[in-house]
PDB file of C-alpha atoms in Angstrom:
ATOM      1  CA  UNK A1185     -45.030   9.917  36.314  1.00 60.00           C
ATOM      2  CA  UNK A1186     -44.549  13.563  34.972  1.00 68.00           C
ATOM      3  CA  UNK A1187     -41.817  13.814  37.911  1.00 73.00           C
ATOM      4  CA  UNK A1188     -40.041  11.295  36.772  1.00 66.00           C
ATOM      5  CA  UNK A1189     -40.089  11.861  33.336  1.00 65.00           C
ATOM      6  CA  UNK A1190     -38.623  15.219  34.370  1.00 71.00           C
ATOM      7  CA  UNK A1191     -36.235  14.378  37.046  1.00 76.00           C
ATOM      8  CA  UNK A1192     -34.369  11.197  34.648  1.00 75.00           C
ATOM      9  CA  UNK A1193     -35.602  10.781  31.356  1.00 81.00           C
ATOM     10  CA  UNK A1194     -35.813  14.027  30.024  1.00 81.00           C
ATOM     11  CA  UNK A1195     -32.111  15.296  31.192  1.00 82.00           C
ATOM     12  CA  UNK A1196     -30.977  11.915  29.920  1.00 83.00           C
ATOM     13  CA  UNK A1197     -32.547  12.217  26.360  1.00 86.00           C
ATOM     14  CA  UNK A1198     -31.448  16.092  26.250  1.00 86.00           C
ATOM     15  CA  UNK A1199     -27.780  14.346  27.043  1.00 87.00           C
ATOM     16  CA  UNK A1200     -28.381  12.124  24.487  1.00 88.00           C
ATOM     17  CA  UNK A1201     -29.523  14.212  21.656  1.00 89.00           C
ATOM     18  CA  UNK A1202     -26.562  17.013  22.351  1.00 90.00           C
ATOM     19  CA  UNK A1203     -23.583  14.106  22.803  1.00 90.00           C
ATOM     20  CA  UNK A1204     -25.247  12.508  19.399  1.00 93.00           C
ATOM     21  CA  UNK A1205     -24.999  16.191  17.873  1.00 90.00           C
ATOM     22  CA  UNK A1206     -21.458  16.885  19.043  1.00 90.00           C
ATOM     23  CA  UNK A1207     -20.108  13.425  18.115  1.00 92.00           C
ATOM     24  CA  UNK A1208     -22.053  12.055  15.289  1.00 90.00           C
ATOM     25  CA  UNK A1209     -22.615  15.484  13.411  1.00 87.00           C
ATOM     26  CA  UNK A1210     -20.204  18.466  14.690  1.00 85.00           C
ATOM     27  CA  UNK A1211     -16.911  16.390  15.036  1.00 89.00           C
ATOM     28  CA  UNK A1212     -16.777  14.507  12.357  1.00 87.00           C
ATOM     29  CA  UNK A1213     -17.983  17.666  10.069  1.00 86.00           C
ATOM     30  CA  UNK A1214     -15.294  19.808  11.931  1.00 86.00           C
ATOM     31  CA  UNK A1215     -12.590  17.007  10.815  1.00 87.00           C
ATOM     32  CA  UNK A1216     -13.420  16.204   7.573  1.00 83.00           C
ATOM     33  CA  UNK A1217     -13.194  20.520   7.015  1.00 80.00           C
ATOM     34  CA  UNK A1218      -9.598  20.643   8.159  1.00 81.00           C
ATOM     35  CA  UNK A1219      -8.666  17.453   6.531  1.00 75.00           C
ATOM     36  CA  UNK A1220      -9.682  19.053   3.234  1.00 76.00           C
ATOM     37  CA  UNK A1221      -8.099  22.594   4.071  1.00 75.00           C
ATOM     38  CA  UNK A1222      -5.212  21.354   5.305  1.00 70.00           C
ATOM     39  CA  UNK A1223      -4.321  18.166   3.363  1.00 68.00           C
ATOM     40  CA  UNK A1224      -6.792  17.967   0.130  1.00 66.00           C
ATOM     41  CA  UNK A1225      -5.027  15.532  -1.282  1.00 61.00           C
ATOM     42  CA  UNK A1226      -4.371  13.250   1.425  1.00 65.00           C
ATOM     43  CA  UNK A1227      -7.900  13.924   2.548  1.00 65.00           C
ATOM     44  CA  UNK A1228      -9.161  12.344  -0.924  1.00 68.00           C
ATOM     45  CA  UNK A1229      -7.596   9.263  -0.615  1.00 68.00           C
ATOM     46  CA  UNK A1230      -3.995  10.225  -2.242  1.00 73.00           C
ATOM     47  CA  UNK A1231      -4.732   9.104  -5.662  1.00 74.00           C
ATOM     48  CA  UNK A1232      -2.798   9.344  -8.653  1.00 77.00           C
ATOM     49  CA  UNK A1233      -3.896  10.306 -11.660  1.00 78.00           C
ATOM     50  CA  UNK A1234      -2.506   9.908 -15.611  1.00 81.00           C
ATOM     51  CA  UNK A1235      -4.000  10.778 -18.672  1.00 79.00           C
ATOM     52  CA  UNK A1236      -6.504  12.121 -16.445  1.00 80.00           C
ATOM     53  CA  UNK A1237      -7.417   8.897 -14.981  1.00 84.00           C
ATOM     54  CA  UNK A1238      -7.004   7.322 -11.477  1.00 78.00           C
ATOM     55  CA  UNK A1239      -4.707   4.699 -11.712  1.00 76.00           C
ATOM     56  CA  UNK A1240      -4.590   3.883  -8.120  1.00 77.00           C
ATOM     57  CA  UNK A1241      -3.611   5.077  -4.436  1.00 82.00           C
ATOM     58  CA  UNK A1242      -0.349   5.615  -2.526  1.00 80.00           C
ATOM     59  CA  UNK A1243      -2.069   4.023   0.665  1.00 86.00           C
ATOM     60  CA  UNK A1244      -3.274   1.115  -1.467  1.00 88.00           C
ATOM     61  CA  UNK A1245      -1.378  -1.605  -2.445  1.00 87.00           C
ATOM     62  CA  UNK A1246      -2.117  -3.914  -5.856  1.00 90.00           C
ATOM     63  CA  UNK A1247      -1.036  -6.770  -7.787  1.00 89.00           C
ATOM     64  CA  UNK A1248       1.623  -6.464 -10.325  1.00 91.00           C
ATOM     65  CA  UNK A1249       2.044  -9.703 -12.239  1.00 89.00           C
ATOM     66  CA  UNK A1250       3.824  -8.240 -15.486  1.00 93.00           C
ATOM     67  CA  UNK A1251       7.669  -9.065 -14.924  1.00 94.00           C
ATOM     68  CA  UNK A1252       8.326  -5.877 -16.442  1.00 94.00           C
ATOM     69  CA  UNK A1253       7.042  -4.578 -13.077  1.00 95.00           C
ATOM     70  CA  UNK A1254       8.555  -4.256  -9.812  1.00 96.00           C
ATOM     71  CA  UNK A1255       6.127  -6.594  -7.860  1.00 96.00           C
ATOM     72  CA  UNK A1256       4.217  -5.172  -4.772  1.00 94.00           C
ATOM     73  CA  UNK A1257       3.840  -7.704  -1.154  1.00 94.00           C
ATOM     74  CA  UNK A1258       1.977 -10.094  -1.466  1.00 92.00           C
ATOM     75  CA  UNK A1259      -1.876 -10.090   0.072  1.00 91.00           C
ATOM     76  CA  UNK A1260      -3.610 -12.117   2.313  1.00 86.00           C
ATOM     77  CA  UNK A1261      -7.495 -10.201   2.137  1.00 86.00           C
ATOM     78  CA  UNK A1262     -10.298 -12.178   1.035  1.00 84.00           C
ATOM     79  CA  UNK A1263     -11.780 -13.069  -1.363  1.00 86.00           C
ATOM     80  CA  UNK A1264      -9.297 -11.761  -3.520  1.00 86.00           C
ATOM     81  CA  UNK A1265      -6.032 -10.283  -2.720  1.00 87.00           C
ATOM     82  CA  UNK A1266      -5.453  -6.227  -2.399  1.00 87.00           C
ATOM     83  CA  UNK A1267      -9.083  -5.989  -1.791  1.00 87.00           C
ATOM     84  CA  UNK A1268      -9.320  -2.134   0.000  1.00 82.00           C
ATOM     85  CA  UNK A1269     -12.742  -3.499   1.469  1.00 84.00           C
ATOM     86  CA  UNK A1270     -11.236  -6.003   3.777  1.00 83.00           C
ATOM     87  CA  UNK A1271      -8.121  -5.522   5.215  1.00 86.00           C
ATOM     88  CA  UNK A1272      -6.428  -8.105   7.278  1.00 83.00           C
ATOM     89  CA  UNK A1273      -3.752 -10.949   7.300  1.00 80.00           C
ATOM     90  CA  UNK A1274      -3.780 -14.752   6.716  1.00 81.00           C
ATOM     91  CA  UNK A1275      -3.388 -14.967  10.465  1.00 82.00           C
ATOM     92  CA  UNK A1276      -1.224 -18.085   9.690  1.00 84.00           C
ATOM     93  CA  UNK A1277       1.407 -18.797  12.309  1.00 86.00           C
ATOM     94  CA  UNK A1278       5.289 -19.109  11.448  1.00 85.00           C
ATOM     95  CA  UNK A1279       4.553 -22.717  11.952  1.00 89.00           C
ATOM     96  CA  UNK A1280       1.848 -23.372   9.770  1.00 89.00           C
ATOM     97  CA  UNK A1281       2.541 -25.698   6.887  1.00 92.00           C
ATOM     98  CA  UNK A1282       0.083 -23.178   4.643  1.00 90.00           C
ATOM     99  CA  UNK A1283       2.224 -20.092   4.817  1.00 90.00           C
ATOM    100  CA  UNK A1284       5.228 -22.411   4.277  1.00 92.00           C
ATOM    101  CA  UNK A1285       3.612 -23.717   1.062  1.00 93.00           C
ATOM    102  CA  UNK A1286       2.512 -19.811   0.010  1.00 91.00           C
ATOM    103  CA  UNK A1287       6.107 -19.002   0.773  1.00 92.00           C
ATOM    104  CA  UNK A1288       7.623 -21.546  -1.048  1.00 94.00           C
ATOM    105  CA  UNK A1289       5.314 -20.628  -3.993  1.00 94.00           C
ATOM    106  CA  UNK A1290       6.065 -17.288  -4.061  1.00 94.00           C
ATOM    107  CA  UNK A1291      10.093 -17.729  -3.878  1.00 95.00           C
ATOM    108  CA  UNK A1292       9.575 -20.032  -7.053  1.00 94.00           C
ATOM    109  CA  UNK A1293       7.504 -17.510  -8.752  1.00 93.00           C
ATOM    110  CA  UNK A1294      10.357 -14.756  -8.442  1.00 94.00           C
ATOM    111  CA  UNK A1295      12.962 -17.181  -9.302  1.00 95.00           C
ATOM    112  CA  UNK A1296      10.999 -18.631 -12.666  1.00 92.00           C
ATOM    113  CA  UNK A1297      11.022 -14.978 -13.454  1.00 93.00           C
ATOM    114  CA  UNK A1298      14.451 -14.092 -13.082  1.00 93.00           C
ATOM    115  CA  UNK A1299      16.355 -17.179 -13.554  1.00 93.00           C
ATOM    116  CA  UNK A1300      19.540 -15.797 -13.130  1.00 90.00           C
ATOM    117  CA  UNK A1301      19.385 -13.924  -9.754  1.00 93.00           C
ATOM    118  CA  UNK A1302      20.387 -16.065  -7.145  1.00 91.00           C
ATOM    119  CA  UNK A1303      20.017 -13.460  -4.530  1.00 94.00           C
ATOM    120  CA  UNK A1304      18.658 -14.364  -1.360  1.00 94.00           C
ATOM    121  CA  UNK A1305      14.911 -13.248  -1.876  1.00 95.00           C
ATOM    122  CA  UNK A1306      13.885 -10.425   0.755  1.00 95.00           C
ATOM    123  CA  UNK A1307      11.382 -11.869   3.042  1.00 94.00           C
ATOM    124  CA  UNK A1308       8.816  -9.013   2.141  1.00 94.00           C
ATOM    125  CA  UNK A1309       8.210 -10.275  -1.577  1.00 94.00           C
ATOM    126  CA  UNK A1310       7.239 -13.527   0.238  1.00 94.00           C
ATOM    127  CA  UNK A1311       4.993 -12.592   3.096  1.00 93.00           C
ATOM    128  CA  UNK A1312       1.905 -10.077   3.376  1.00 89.00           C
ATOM    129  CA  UNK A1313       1.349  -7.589   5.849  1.00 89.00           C
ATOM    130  CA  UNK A1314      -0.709  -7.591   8.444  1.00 87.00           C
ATOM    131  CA  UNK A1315      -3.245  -5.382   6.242  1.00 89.00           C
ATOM    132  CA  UNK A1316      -2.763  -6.897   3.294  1.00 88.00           C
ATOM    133  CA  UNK A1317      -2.371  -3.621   1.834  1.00 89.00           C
ATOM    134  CA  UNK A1318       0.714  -2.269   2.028  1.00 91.00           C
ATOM    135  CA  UNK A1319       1.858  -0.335  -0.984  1.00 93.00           C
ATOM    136  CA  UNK A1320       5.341  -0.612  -0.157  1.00 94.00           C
ATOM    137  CA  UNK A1321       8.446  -2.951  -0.260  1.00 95.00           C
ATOM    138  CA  UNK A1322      12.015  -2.733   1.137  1.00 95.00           C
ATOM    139  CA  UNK A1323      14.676  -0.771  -0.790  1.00 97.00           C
ATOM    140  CA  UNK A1324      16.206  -4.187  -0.445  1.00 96.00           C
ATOM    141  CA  UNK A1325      13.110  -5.849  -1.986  1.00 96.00           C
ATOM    142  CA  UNK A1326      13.023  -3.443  -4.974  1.00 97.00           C
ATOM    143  CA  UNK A1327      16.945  -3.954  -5.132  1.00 97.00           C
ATOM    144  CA  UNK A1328      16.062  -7.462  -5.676  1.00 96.00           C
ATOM    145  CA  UNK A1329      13.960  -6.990  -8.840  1.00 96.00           C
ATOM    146  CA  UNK A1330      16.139  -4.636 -10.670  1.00 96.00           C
ATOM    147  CA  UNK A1331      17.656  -6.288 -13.086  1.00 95.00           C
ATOM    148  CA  UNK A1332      14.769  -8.493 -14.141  1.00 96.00           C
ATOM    149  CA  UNK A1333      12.695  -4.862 -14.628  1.00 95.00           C
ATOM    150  CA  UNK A1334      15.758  -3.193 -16.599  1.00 95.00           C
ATOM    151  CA  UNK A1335      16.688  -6.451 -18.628  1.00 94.00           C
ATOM    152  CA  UNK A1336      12.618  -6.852 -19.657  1.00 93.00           C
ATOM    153  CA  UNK A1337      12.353  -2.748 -19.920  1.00 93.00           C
ATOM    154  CA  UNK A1338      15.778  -2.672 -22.052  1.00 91.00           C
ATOM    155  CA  UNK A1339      16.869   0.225 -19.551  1.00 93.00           C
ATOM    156  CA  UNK A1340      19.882   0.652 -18.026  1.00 94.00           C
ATOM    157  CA  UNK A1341      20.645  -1.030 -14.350  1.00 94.00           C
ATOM    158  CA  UNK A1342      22.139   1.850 -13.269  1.00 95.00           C
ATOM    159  CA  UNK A1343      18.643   4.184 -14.513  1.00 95.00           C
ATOM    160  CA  UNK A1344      16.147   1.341 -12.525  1.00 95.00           C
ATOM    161  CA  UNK A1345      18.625   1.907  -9.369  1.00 96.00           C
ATOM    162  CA  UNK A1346      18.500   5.533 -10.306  1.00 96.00           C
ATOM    163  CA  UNK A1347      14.593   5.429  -9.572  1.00 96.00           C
ATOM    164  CA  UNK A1348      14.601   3.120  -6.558  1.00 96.00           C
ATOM    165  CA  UNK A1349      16.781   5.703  -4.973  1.00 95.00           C
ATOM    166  CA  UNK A1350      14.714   8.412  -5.736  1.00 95.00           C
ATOM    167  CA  UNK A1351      11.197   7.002  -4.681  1.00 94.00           C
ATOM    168  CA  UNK A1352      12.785   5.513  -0.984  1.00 95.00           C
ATOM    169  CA  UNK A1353      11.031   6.996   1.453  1.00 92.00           C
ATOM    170  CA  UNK A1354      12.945   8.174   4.845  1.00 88.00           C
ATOM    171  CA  UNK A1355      11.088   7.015   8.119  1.00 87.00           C
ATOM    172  CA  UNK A1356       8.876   9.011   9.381  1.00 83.00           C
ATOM    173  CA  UNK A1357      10.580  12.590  11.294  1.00 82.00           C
ATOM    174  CA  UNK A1358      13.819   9.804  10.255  1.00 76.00           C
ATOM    175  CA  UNK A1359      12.427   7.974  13.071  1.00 80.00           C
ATOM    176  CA  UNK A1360       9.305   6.189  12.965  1.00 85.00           C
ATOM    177  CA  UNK A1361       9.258   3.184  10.274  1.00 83.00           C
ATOM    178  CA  UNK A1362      11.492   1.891   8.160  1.00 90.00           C
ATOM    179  CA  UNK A1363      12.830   2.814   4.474  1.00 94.00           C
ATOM    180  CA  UNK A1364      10.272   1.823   2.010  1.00 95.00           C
ATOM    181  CA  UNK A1365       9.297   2.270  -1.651  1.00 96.00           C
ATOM    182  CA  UNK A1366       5.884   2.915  -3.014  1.00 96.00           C
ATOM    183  CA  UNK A1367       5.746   0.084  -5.616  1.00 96.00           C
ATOM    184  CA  UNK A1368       2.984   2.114  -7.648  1.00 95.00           C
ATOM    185  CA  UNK A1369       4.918   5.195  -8.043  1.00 95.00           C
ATOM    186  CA  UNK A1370       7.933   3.275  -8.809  1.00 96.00           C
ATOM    187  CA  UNK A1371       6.040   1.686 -11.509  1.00 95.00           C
ATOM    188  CA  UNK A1372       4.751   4.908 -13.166  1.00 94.00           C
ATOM    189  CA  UNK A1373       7.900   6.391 -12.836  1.00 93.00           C
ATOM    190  CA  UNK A1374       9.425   3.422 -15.247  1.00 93.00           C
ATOM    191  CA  UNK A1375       6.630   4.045 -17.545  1.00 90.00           C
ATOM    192  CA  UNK A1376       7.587   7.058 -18.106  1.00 88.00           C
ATOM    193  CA  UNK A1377      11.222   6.164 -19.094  1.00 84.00           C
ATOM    194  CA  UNK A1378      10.109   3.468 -21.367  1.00 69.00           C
ATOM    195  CA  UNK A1379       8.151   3.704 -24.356  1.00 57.00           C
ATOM    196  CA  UNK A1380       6.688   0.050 -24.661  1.00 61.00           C
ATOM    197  CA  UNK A1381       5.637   1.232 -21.216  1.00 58.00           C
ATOM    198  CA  UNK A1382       3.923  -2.085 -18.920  1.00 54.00           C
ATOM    199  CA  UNK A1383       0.505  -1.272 -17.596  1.00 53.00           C
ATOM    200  CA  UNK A1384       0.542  -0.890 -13.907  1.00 53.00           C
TER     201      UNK A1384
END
């Protein structure tokens, strides 16, 4: 018995006990260090802050109902959309008369808000991501909504259009990705411009 033990059990629990130390303790610790030396801020979750409070991330998507707003993707997570604790889609297919409905709800939605645009709507202010949480929308999508936002805001066009520019993000090393604008830093960034400010 005392052979055994020392010929297999004991080398495998010493395996066990340093692999558990090395990749449940050491690794992550060794990570999480240069994460916060290297990128703090990213490493915290990229949160914005004003007035000294958080007011939300730039990895994080959420709901923007105000029509003063630029409105974010929609979101598919359950049990309540934008929910950072359960990413995921609707998993609906192209064919499924659900998403059709949810499309159709959300094209009348923009419309009822902007009577006058009669734009074709971008197909990301219509569908949610596969996450549910993307923070972003199409410079074309953000294009869309500018002159509901500066007509409600009582800004210029030519200001909003000012901003989308500004906050498009390239792709990634102008490769990876597409262009894209955060919707929550868009939305601050109007704030500050306007006095009668809109919550975000």
């Amino acid at each position: 018995m005392n052979s055994l033990f020392n010929t297999l059990l004991r080398p495998a629990l010493v395996l066990l006990a340093c692999l558990s130390a090395l990749t449940g303790l050491l690794y992550p610790a060794a990570v999480t260090g240069a994460a916060q030396a290297l990128f703090p801020w990213r490493a915290q979750g990229s949160l914005l802050e004003r007035g000294g409070q958080t007011v939300g991330s730039t990895l994080i998507g959420q709901p923007f109902s105000d029509p003063r707003n630029f409105w974010s993707r929609p979101s598919a997570t359950a049990p309540m959309p934008y929910n950072g604790s359960a990413s995921g889609g609707s998993n609906l297919g192209p064919l499924n008369p659900a998403l059709a409905d949810a499309v159709k709800e959300r094209v009348k939605a923009l419309r009822d808000a902007d009577p006058g645009n009669t734009a074709p709507v971008p197909v990301d202010l219509v569908t949610a991501s596969a996450s549910g949480l993307d923070p972003h929308i199409s410079p074309a999508a953000a294009r869309y909504q500018a002159a509901r936002v500066a007509r409600l805001r009582e800004l210029p066009e030519t200001t909003v259009q000012a901003l989308i520019d500004r906050y498009t993000e390239a792709p990634l090393w102008g490769l990876l990705g597409e262009p894209r604008v955060n919707v929550l830093e868009l939305n601050l960034a109007l704030n500050a411009l306007d006095p009668k400010a809109a919550k975000p």
